[in-house]
Amino acid sequence: MDALFAKADAIQPVGKRRKTFHHSSSSSKPKKHDPNTDFTYQSVLAHTSIPKSLQNFPAQEDVPSHKHIANKTQAARAKALVEETDLMMDDAGRMEVEGEMERTWRIGQDEIVKIAGQEASKGRREWKLDGGPYRSRYTRNGRHLAIIGRNGHAATFDWQTGTLHTELQLQETCRDITFLQDHSFFAVAQKKYVFIYDRDGVEIHCLKAHIEPTRLEFLPYHWLLATIGNSGYLKYQDTSTGQLVTEHRTRFGACNAMTQNLHNAVIHLGHQNGQVTLWTPNLPHPAVQLLAHLGPVTSVSVDPSNGGRYMATAGRDGTVKVWDCRNWKGSVREWTVRGGGDPEVTWSQRGSLAVAAGGHVNVYNPPSIHTPFHVRTPPPLYVTHPIPHRPLTSVRFCPFQDVLTIGHNAGLSSILVPGSGEPNFDSTEADPFENRKARSEREVKALLDKIQPDLITLDAEFVGSLAPPSNLTTGPTIDGKPSADIPFARLPRFERLKVSGQMDETELSDGEPVVEDGLPADAEAKKVAREEKEKKKMRGKGKSLKRYLRKQRKNVIDPKALAIRAKLEKQKSDRKRAREVAIGGGGDAEGERKRSALDRFKRSD
């Protein structure tokens, strides 16, 4: 590389010509090397240096040390990092009042738009659409928005730039919509089945196993599409392989409220009888079941800011309740909403709770929501906004933005809620500014890091933990296997008998009759035993299991069986002796000799 640099620097400009000197042979003398005029030497010298370890520095004596002086630069840098961390964790971005008589909920959206920046004010929009009421869903990075009307109007677009991806008129009843891994695919819960469309609006799949769906949820880390319908079946569809992973019969009828816990991927369902159930793919029954309301549950949401610790539910009885998912001993806080109708609740990334009921939307801020309060009064109000278009069917916070989208009968309305969105995003998880190449790489990485459905549990920290050692363990095993600590209950029956000392290790000979249930194994005994078993037999109760246990009884030491075995051996020896005496004629020496194969041809006297 140094030689290339030297050659490049040694090249002179084209305009300059090299001067040539012609000396006579008599006056020619060898010139001394001048480093100042050697371009190659100067180029190499500019790009090379002697390592410090090889340089000879003169030893300095009496150099003063300043160890007693603190490193102010490093301390200032550490202080700046701490301040930056505190800034990321505090409540920056929220509205604050100056006097005691002022309230934040008195500030309207017009004043917030004037105070907010130019980019933030773009979130305040009104979409007037026909075919409502509407429901909405954002992508994980908060860049794209999907809307669905009750009458079949579906659309997906980039709400920040206004770029429309697709718009469909499905001409039938549609109940919900959700994006899959990104904005390139979305699923629609239509009248009879679930349909999957691509970004251009082309129908890709029709999931006929999901009948009359009402709500959809996509688990991004497991690539599972969870649906619930009027039939009451919760079904999980693997979108990477196209297989139906599992389906659970809830036995609670039609369900219109479903959400997921982003922390552990547990599905929360709200039923018509006022119960809330928590489901995982590996359990056929609900992991948690509680009575939340006195009427049908209309909305369920889980707080993503605290690791899924708190859950908010709203019922048709007009109450909103906040639950602690760690103990389920009762609601942390509850209050009554005005206006009637079906209330809708949702949490933001910073823990703000939005409640849409009647003709207005109220937003509450933590920590007042999580503080236990036994009186049924609402927490301090943060932002409120009236919407005259009833009913209010959905509320969604935009990720990484201070925007709340409300779906109603006349379209959609987006309002600004300062401090509700997370300002710091992780580009490896969800990047609002990702391009096409970054999106494809993230999709491939997500497929490689796909989590199996069996790992979904209530306690997310259970995976990877060590199992507690059992007290009932045995050491070495049989059949040449290495020694291992196995619980006694998991040992095979042969090993359990051997460990407990109840196994009969004496082997039976080939000609020895088999003893079953303490009776001889001859024809008459077998017939009697079979008749007794037919009398005592329970119809349809584990026939194969009983046959297996009957075969294994020969290894059990039974005193009765041992006595019968000794009696059979004695009878066998007596019969043999009597037969030899009868053949030999009195038990002489000739009769006691061993018979040969030619004895059958002897004439009898």
PDB file of N, CA and C in Angstrom, residues 475-516:
ATOM      1  N   GLY A 475     -30.010 -43.143  41.590  1.00  0.00           N
ATOM      2  CA  GLY A 475     -28.755 -42.889  40.901  1.00  0.00           C
ATOM      3  C   GLY A 475     -28.589 -43.684  39.628  1.00  0.00           C
ATOM      4  N   PRO A 476     -27.883 -44.822  39.682  1.00  0.00           N
ATOM      5  CA  PRO A 476     -27.585 -45.544  38.443  1.00  0.00           C
ATOM      6  C   PRO A 476     -28.824 -46.179  37.833  1.00  0.00           C
ATOM      7  N   THR A 477     -28.792 -46.360  36.516  1.00  0.00           N
ATOM      8  CA  THR A 477     -29.879 -46.990  35.789  1.00  0.00           C
ATOM      9  C   THR A 477     -29.401 -48.316  35.219  1.00  0.00           C
ATOM     10  N   ILE A 478     -30.324 -49.042  34.603  1.00  0.00           N
ATOM     11  CA  ILE A 478     -30.012 -50.372  34.076  1.00  0.00           C
ATOM     12  C   ILE A 478     -29.827 -50.276  32.574  1.00  0.00           C
ATOM     13  N   ASP A 479     -29.659 -51.418  31.948  1.00  0.00           N
ATOM     14  CA  ASP A 479     -29.511 -51.551  30.493  1.00  0.00           C
ATOM     15  C   ASP A 479     -28.295 -50.806  29.974  1.00  0.00           C
ATOM     16  N   GLY A 480     -27.260 -50.663  30.783  1.00  0.00           N
ATOM     17  CA  GLY A 480     -26.028 -50.054  30.321  1.00  0.00           C
ATOM     18  C   GLY A 480     -26.082 -48.558  30.149  1.00  0.00           C
ATOM     19  N   LYS A 481     -27.133 -47.905  30.640  1.00  0.00           N
ATOM     20  CA  LYS A 481     -27.240 -46.454  30.490  1.00  0.00           C
ATOM     21  C   LYS A 481     -26.424 -45.760  31.569  1.00  0.00           C
ATOM     22  N   PRO A 482     -25.924 -44.558  31.288  1.00  0.00           N
ATOM     23  CA  PRO A 482     -25.148 -43.845  32.312  1.00  0.00           C
ATOM     24  C   PRO A 482     -26.011 -43.450  33.488  1.00  0.00           C
ATOM     25  N   SER A 483     -25.367 -43.256  34.603  1.00  0.00           N
ATOM     26  CA  SER A 483     -26.090 -42.894  35.825  1.00  0.00           C
ATOM     27  C   SER A 483     -26.644 -41.484  35.695  1.00  0.00           C
ATOM     28  N   ALA A 484     -27.838 -41.320  36.217  1.00  0.00           N
ATOM     29  CA  ALA A 484     -28.507 -40.020  36.161  1.00  0.00           C
ATOM     30  C   ALA A 484     -29.480 -39.936  37.318  1.00  0.00           C
ATOM     31  N   ASP A 485     -29.756 -38.733  37.746  1.00  0.00           N
ATOM     32  CA  ASP A 485     -30.718 -38.502  38.811  1.00  0.00           C
ATOM     33  C   ASP A 485     -32.099 -38.331  38.201  1.00  0.00           C
ATOM     34  N   ILE A 486     -32.913 -39.385  38.321  1.00  0.00           N
ATOM     35  CA  ILE A 486     -34.260 -39.390  37.754  1.00  0.00           C
ATOM     36  C   ILE A 486     -35.252 -39.501  38.904  1.00  0.00           C
ATOM     37  N   PRO A 487     -36.320 -38.732  38.896  1.00  0.00           N
ATOM     38  CA  PRO A 487     -37.328 -38.874  39.956  1.00  0.00           C
ATOM     39  C   PRO A 487     -37.904 -40.274  39.974  1.00  0.00           C
ATOM     40  N   PHE A 488     -38.247 -40.743  41.163  1.00  0.00           N
ATOM     41  CA  PHE A 488     -38.751 -42.095  41.322  1.00  0.00           C
ATOM     42  C   PHE A 488     -40.058 -42.300  40.562  1.00  0.00           C
ATOM     43  N   ALA A 489     -40.886 -41.259  40.494  1.00  0.00           N
ATOM     44  CA  ALA A 489     -42.169 -41.396  39.812  1.00  0.00           C
ATOM     45  C   ALA A 489     -42.014 -41.544  38.310  1.00  0.00           C
ATOM     46  N   ARG A 490     -40.892 -41.104  37.739  1.00  0.00           N
ATOM     47  CA  ARG A 490     -40.684 -41.190  36.295  1.00  0.00           C
ATOM     48  C   ARG A 490     -39.928 -42.436  35.870  1.00  0.00           C
ATOM     49  N   LEU A 491     -39.536 -43.293  36.831  1.00  0.00           N
ATOM     50  CA  LEU A 491     -38.847 -44.534  36.483  1.00  0.00           C
ATOM     51  C   LEU A 491     -39.824 -45.533  35.886  1.00  0.00           C
ATOM     52  N   PRO A 492     -39.346 -46.416  34.991  1.00  0.00           N
ATOM     53  CA  PRO A 492     -40.214 -47.510  34.512  1.00  0.00           C
ATOM     54  C   PRO A 492     -40.584 -48.434  35.662  1.00  0.00           C
ATOM     55  N   ARG A 493     -41.631 -49.224  35.416  1.00  0.00           N
ATOM     56  CA  ARG A 493     -42.134 -50.084  36.488  1.00  0.00           C
ATOM     57  C   ARG A 493     -41.098 -51.128  36.904  1.00  0.00           C
ATOM     58  N   PHE A 494     -40.330 -51.622  35.933  1.00  0.00           N
ATOM     59  CA  PHE A 494     -39.302 -52.621  36.247  1.00  0.00           C
ATOM     60  C   PHE A 494     -38.252 -52.041  37.179  1.00  0.00           C
ATOM     61  N   GLU A 495     -37.841 -50.781  36.929  1.00  0.00           N
ATOM     62  CA  GLU A 495     -36.836 -50.155  37.786  1.00  0.00           C
ATOM     63  C   GLU A 495     -37.412 -49.782  39.151  1.00  0.00           C
ATOM     64  N   ARG A 496     -38.678 -49.357  39.186  1.00  0.00           N
ATOM     65  CA  ARG A 496     -39.285 -49.048  40.494  1.00  0.00           C
ATOM     66  C   ARG A 496     -39.365 -50.281  41.383  1.00  0.00           C
ATOM     67  N   LEU A 497     -39.689 -51.443  40.780  1.00  0.00           N
ATOM     68  CA  LEU A 497     -39.724 -52.686  41.562  1.00  0.00           C
ATOM     69  C   LEU A 497     -38.336 -53.073  42.027  1.00  0.00           C
ATOM     70  N   LYS A 498     -37.338 -52.830  41.177  1.00  0.00           N
ATOM     71  CA  LYS A 498     -35.974 -53.197  41.562  1.00  0.00           C
ATOM     72  C   LYS A 498     -35.457 -52.304  42.675  1.00  0.00           C
ATOM     73  N   VAL A 499     -35.774 -51.009  42.609  1.00  0.00           N
ATOM     74  CA  VAL A 499     -35.317 -50.096  43.649  1.00  0.00           C
ATOM     75  C   VAL A 499     -35.994 -50.385  44.977  1.00  0.00           C
ATOM     76  N   SER A 500     -37.288 -50.672  44.934  1.00  0.00           N
ATOM     77  CA  SER A 500     -38.025 -50.932  46.175  1.00  0.00           C
ATOM     78  C   SER A 500     -37.823 -52.337  46.712  1.00  0.00           C
ATOM     79  N   GLY A 501     -37.147 -53.255  45.954  1.00  0.00           N
ATOM     80  CA  GLY A 501     -36.873 -54.602  46.434  1.00  0.00           C
ATOM     81  C   GLY A 501     -38.023 -55.562  46.292  1.00  0.00           C
ATOM     82  N   GLN A 502     -39.009 -55.286  45.447  1.00  0.00           N
ATOM     83  CA  GLN A 502     -40.171 -56.155  45.275  1.00  0.00           C
ATOM     84  C   GLN A 502     -40.110 -56.969  43.989  1.00  0.00           C
ATOM     85  N   MET A 503     -39.004 -56.967  43.266  1.00  0.00           N
ATOM     86  CA  MET A 503     -38.919 -57.682  41.998  1.00  0.00           C
ATOM     87  C   MET A 503     -38.357 -59.081  42.228  1.00  0.00           C
ATOM     88  N   ASP A 504     -38.975 -60.063  41.575  1.00  0.00           N
ATOM     89  CA  ASP A 504     -38.524 -61.453  41.658  1.00  0.00           C
ATOM     90  C   ASP A 504     -37.470 -61.650  40.582  1.00  0.00           C
ATOM     91  N   GLU A 505     -36.210 -61.788  40.966  1.00  0.00           N
ATOM     92  CA  GLU A 505     -35.121 -61.903  40.019  1.00  0.00           C
ATOM     93  C   GLU A 505     -34.845 -63.334  39.592  1.00  0.00           C
ATOM     94  N   THR A 506     -35.570 -64.288  40.143  1.00  0.00           N
ATOM     95  CA  THR A 506     -35.381 -65.688  39.727  1.00  0.00           C
ATOM     96  C   THR A 506     -36.051 -65.895  38.379  1.00  0.00           C
ATOM     97  N   GLU A 507     -35.320 -66.432  37.437  1.00  0.00           N
ATOM     98  CA  GLU A 507     -35.841 -66.648  36.094  1.00  0.00           C
ATOM     99  C   GLU A 507     -36.524 -68.009  36.017  1.00  0.00           C
ATOM    100  N   LEU A 508     -37.621 -68.046  35.264  1.00  0.00           N
ATOM    101  CA  LEU A 508     -38.363 -69.280  35.081  1.00  0.00           C
ATOM    102  C   LEU A 508     -37.784 -70.069  33.916  1.00  0.00           C
ATOM    103  N   SER A 509     -37.779 -71.389  34.053  1.00  0.00           N
ATOM    104  CA  SER A 509     -37.278 -72.226  32.963  1.00  0.00           C
ATOM    105  C   SER A 509     -38.307 -72.303  31.845  1.00  0.00           C
ATOM    106  N   ASP A 510     -37.858 -72.834  30.696  1.00  0.00           N
ATOM    107  CA  ASP A 510     -38.747 -72.887  29.535  1.00  0.00           C
ATOM    108  C   ASP A 510     -39.898 -73.851  29.752  1.00  0.00           C
ATOM    109  N   GLY A 511     -39.627 -74.969  30.424  1.00  0.00           N
ATOM    110  CA  GLY A 511     -40.684 -75.950  30.623  1.00  0.00           C
ATOM    111  C   GLY A 511     -41.524 -75.705  31.837  1.00  0.00           C
ATOM    112  N   GLU A 512     -41.244 -74.678  32.593  1.00  0.00           N
ATOM    113  CA  GLU A 512     -41.967 -74.421  33.826  1.00  0.00           C
ATOM    114  C   GLU A 512     -43.267 -73.693  33.516  1.00  0.00           C
ATOM    115  N   PRO A 513     -44.339 -74.085  34.087  1.00  0.00           N
ATOM    116  CA  PRO A 513     -45.614 -73.423  33.815  1.00  0.00           C
ATOM    117  C   PRO A 513     -45.630 -72.025  34.422  1.00  0.00           C
ATOM    118  N   VAL A 514     -46.366 -71.139  33.809  1.00  0.00           N
ATOM    119  CA  VAL A 514     -46.470 -69.759  34.243  1.00  0.00           C
ATOM    120  C   VAL A 514     -47.597 -69.630  35.227  1.00  0.00           C
ATOM    121  N   VAL A 515     -47.364 -68.869  36.275  1.00  0.00           N
ATOM    122  CA  VAL A 515     -48.360 -68.672  37.311  1.00  0.00           C
ATOM    123  C   VAL A 515     -48.980 -67.299  37.122  1.00  0.00           C
ATOM    124  N   GLU A 516     -50.291 -67.213  37.069  1.00  0.00           N
ATOM    125  CA  GLU A 516     -51.001 -65.951  36.920  1.00  0.00           C
ATOM    126  C   GLU A 516     -52.027 -65.832  38.024  1.00  0.00           C
TER     127      GLU A 516
END
